[in-house]
Short mmCIF file of C-alpha atoms in Angstrom, two decimals:
data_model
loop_
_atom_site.label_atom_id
_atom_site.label_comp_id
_atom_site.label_asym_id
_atom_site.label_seq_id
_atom_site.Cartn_x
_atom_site.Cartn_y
_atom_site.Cartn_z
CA UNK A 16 118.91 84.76 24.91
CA UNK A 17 122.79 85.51 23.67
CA UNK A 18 123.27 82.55 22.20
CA UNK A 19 120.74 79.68 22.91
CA UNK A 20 118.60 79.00 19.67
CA UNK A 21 115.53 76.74 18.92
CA UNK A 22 116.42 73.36 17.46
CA UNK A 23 115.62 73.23 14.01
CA UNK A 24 115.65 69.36 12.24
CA UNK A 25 116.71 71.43 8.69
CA UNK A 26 119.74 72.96 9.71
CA UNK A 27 121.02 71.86 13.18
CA UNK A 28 123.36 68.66 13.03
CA UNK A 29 122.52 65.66 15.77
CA UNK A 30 125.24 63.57 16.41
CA UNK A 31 125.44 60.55 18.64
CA UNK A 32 127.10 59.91 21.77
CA UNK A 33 130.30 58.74 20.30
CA UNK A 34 130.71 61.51 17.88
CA UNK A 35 129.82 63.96 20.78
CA UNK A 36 132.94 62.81 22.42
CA UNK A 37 135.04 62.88 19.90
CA UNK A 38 133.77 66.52 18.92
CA UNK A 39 134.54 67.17 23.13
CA UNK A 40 138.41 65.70 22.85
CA UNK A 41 138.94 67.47 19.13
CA UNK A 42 137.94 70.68 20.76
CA UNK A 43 139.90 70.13 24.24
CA UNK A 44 142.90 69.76 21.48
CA UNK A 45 142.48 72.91 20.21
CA UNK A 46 142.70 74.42 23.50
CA UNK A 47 138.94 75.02 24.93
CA UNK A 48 138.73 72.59 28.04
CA UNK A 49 136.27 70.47 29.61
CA UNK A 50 135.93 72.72 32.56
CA UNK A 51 135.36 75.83 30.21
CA UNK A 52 132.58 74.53 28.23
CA UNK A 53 130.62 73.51 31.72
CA UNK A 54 131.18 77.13 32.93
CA UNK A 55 129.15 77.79 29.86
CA UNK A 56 127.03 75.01 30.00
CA UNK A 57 126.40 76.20 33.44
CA UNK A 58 125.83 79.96 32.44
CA UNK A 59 123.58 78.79 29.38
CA UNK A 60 121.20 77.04 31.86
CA UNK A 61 121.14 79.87 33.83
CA UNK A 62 120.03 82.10 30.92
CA UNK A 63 117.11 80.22 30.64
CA UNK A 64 116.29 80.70 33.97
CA UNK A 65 116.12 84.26 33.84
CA UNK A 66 114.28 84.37 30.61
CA UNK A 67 111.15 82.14 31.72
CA UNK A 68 111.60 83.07 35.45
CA UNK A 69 112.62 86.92 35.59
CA UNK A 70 113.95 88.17 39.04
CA UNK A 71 111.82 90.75 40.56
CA UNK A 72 111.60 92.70 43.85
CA UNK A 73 108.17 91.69 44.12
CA UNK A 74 108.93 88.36 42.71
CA UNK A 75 111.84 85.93 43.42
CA UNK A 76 111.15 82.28 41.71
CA UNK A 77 112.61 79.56 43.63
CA UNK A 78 114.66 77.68 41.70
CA UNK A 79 115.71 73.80 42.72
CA UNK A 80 118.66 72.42 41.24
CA UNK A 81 119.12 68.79 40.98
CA UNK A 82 122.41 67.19 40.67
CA UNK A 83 123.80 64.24 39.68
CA UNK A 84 127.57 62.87 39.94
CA UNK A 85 128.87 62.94 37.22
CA UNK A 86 129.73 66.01 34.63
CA UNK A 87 126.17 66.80 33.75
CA UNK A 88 125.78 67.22 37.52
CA UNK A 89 128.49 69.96 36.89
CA UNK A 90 126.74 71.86 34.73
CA UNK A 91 123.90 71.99 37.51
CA UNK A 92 126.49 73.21 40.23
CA UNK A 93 127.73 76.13 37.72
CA UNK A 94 123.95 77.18 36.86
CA UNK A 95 123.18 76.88 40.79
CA UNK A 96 126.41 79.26 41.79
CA UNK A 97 125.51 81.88 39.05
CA UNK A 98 121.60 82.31 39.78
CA UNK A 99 122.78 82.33 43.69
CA UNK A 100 124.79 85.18 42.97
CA UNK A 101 122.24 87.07 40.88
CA UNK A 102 119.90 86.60 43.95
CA UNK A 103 117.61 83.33 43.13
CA UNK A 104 116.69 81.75 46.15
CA UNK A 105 118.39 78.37 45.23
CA UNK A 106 118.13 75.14 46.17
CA UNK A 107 120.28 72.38 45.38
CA UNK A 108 119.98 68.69 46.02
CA UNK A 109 123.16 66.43 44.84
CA UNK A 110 122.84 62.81 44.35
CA UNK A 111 126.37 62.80 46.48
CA UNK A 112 128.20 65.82 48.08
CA UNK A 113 130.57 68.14 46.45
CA UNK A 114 133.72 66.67 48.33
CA UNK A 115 132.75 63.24 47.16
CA UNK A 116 132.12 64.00 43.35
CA UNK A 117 134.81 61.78 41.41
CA UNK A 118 134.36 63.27 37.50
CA UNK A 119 136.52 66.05 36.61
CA UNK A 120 135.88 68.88 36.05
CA UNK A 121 132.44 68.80 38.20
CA UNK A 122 134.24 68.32 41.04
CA UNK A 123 135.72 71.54 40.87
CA UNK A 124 132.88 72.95 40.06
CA UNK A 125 130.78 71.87 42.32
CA UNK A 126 133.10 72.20 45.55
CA UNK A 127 133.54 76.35 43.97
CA UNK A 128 129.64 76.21 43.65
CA UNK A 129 129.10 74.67 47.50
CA UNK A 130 131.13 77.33 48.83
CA UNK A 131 129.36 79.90 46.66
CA UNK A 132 126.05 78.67 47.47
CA UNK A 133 127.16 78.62 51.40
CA UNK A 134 128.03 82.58 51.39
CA UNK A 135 124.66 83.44 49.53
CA UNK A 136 122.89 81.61 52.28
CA UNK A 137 121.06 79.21 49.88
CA UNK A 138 120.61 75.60 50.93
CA UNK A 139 122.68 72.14 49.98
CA UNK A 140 120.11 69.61 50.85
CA UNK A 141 120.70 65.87 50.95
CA UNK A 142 117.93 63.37 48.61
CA UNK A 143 115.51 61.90 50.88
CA UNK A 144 115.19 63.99 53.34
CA UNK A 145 111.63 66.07 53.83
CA UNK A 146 113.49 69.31 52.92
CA UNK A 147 114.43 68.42 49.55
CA UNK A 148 111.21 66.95 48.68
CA UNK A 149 109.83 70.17 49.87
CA UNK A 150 112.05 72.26 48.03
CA UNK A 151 111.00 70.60 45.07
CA UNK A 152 107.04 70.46 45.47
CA UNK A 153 107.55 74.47 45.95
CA UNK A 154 110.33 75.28 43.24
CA UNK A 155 108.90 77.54 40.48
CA UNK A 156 111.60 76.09 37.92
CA UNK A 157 113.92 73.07 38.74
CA UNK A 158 116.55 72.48 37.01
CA UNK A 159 117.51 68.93 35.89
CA UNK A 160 121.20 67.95 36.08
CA UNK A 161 120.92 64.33 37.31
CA UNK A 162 122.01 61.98 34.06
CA UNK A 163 123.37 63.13 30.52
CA UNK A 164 124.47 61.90 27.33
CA UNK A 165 126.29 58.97 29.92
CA UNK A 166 123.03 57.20 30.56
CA UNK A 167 122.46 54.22 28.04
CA UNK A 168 118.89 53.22 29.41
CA UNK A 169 117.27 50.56 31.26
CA UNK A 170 115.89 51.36 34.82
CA UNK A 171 116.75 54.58 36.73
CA UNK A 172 117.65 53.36 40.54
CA UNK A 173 118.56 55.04 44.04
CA UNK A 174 118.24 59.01 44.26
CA UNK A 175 117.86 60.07 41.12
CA UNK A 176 115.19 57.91 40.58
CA UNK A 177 113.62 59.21 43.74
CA UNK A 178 114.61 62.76 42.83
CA UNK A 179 112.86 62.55 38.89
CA UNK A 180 109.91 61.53 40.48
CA UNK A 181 109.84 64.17 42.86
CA UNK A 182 110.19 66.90 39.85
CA UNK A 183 107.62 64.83 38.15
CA UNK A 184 105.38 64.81 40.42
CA UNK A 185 106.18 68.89 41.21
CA UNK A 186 104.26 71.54 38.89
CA UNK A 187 107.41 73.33 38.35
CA UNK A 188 108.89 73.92 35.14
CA UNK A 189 111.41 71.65 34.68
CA UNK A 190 114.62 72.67 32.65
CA UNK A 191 116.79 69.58 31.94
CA UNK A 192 120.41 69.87 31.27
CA UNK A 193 121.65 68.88 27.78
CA UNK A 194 119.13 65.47 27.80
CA UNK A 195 116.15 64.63 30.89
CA UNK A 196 117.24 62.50 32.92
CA UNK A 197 116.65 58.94 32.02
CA UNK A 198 116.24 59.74 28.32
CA UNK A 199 118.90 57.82 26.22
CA UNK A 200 120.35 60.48 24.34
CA UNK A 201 121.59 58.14 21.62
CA UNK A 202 118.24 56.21 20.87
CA UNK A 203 115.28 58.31 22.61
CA UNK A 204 114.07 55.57 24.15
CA UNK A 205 113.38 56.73 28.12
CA UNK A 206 113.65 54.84 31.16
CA UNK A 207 111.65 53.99 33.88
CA UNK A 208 111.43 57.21 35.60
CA UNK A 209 112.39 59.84 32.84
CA UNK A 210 112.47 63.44 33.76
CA UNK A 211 109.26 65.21 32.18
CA UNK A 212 111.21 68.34 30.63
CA UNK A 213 109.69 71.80 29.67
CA UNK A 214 113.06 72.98 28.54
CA UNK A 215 116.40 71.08 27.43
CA UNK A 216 119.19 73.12 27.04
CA UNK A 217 120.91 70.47 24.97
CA UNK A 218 124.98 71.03 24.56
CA UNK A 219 127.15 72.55 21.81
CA UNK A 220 124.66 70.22 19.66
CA UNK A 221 121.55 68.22 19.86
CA UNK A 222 121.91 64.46 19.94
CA UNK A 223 120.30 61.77 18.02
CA UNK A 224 118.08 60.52 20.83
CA UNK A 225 116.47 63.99 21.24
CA UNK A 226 116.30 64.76 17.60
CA UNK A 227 114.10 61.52 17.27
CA UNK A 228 112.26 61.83 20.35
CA UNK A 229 111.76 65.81 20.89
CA UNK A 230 108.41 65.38 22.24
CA UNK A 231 110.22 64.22 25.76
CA UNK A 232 112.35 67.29 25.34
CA UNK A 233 109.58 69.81 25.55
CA UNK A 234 111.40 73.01 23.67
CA UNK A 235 114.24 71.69 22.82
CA UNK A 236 117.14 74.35 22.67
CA UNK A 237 120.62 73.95 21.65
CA UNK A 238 123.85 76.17 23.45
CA UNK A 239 126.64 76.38 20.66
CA UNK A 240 128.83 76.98 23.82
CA UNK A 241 131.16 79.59 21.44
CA UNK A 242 131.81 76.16 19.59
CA UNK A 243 132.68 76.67 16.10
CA UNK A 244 129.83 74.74 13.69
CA UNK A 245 132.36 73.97 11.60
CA UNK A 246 134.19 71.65 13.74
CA UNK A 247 130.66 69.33 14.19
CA UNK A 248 131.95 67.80 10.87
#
């Protein structure tokens, strides 16, 4: 993996939610956007992928991508479009279609990922329906994109919910997308359901609630994103 490292408590910094969004707005300032770092948020989870799940002639692992609304979701939609394009038989289920995402730049993304998805004949399925939950009892890796560093705890409700429990329940490996879903990123503490990670590809740093709680993390590894380490102070 290019740039994707193992967290390490000696030498990787954890900041908390608030700091993470200044770090995002100091480094939109100096000219790297929003929508560039979830291209490589997108492409990091995708690396992953192809590490733990190789694709072979004689092998193609399915690969389910769950989605939420918001900008984590858009990091899901980027991953989904790139292993689609490599050849993955992908799956993706959104918590609400691409036309009706709201958060910038995931909408972008994933109306550029829908169409992408569309011409490599992989399938956009709608939560609740018998097709998603079978794509997800069958995935070899799903990919959780549902809630980030946004979620502030309590209960998880409506199709996420439905949708964690699904991957839970699933004996895929479950890659979650810079914090599982329904794990507060700022205090560790994890809702009622919380996404059962093997992998978290945590963003341009790890964040306080996964540096004291890595155990819900699984292997917790950390995408720089080409983000300079100096500007984490």
């Amino acid at each position: 993996m290019r740039e994707l490292h193992d967290f390490d408590a000696t030498t990787d910094r954890a900041l908390d939610v608030a700091e993470v969004t200044a770090l995002e707005q100091r480094i939109a300032a100096s000219g790297t956007g929003l929508s560039v770092l979830m291209a490589r948020a997108g492409a990091a989870l995708a690396e992953l992928v192809e590490s733990i799940a190789p694709l072979e002639r004689a092998h193609q692992p399915a690969v389910t991508v769950l989605c939420g609304s918001g900008n984590n979701g858009g990091d899901g939609w980027v991953c989904a479009r790139i292993l689609a394009q490599l050849g993955y038989p992908v799956t993706l289920v959104p918590t609400r279609p691409a036309a009706e995402v709201k958060a910038q730049p995931a909408r972008d993304a994933a109306v550029s990922a829908h169409a992408a998805l569309e011409k490599a004949d992989c399938a956009v399925l709608s939560p609740g329906t018998k097709e998603a939950a079978a794509a997800i009892a069958q995935a070899d890796i799903v990919v959780d994109a549902l809630l980030g560093t946004g979620f502030s705890g309590g209960e998880v409700t409506g199709s996420a919910a439905q949708l964690i429990e699904a991957a839970n329940d699933s004996s895929a490996l479950v890659v979650a997308a810079d914090v599982p879903s329904g794990l507060s990123a700022q205090t560790g503490e994890p809702a009622t359901p919380c996404a059962r990670a093997d992998y978290t590809v945590t963003m341009i740093c790890a964040k306080t609630g996964l540096a004291a709680n890595p155990a819900a993390c699984g292997r917790l590894l950390v995408a720089p994103l080409g983000v300079d380490a100096r500007q984490l102070v």
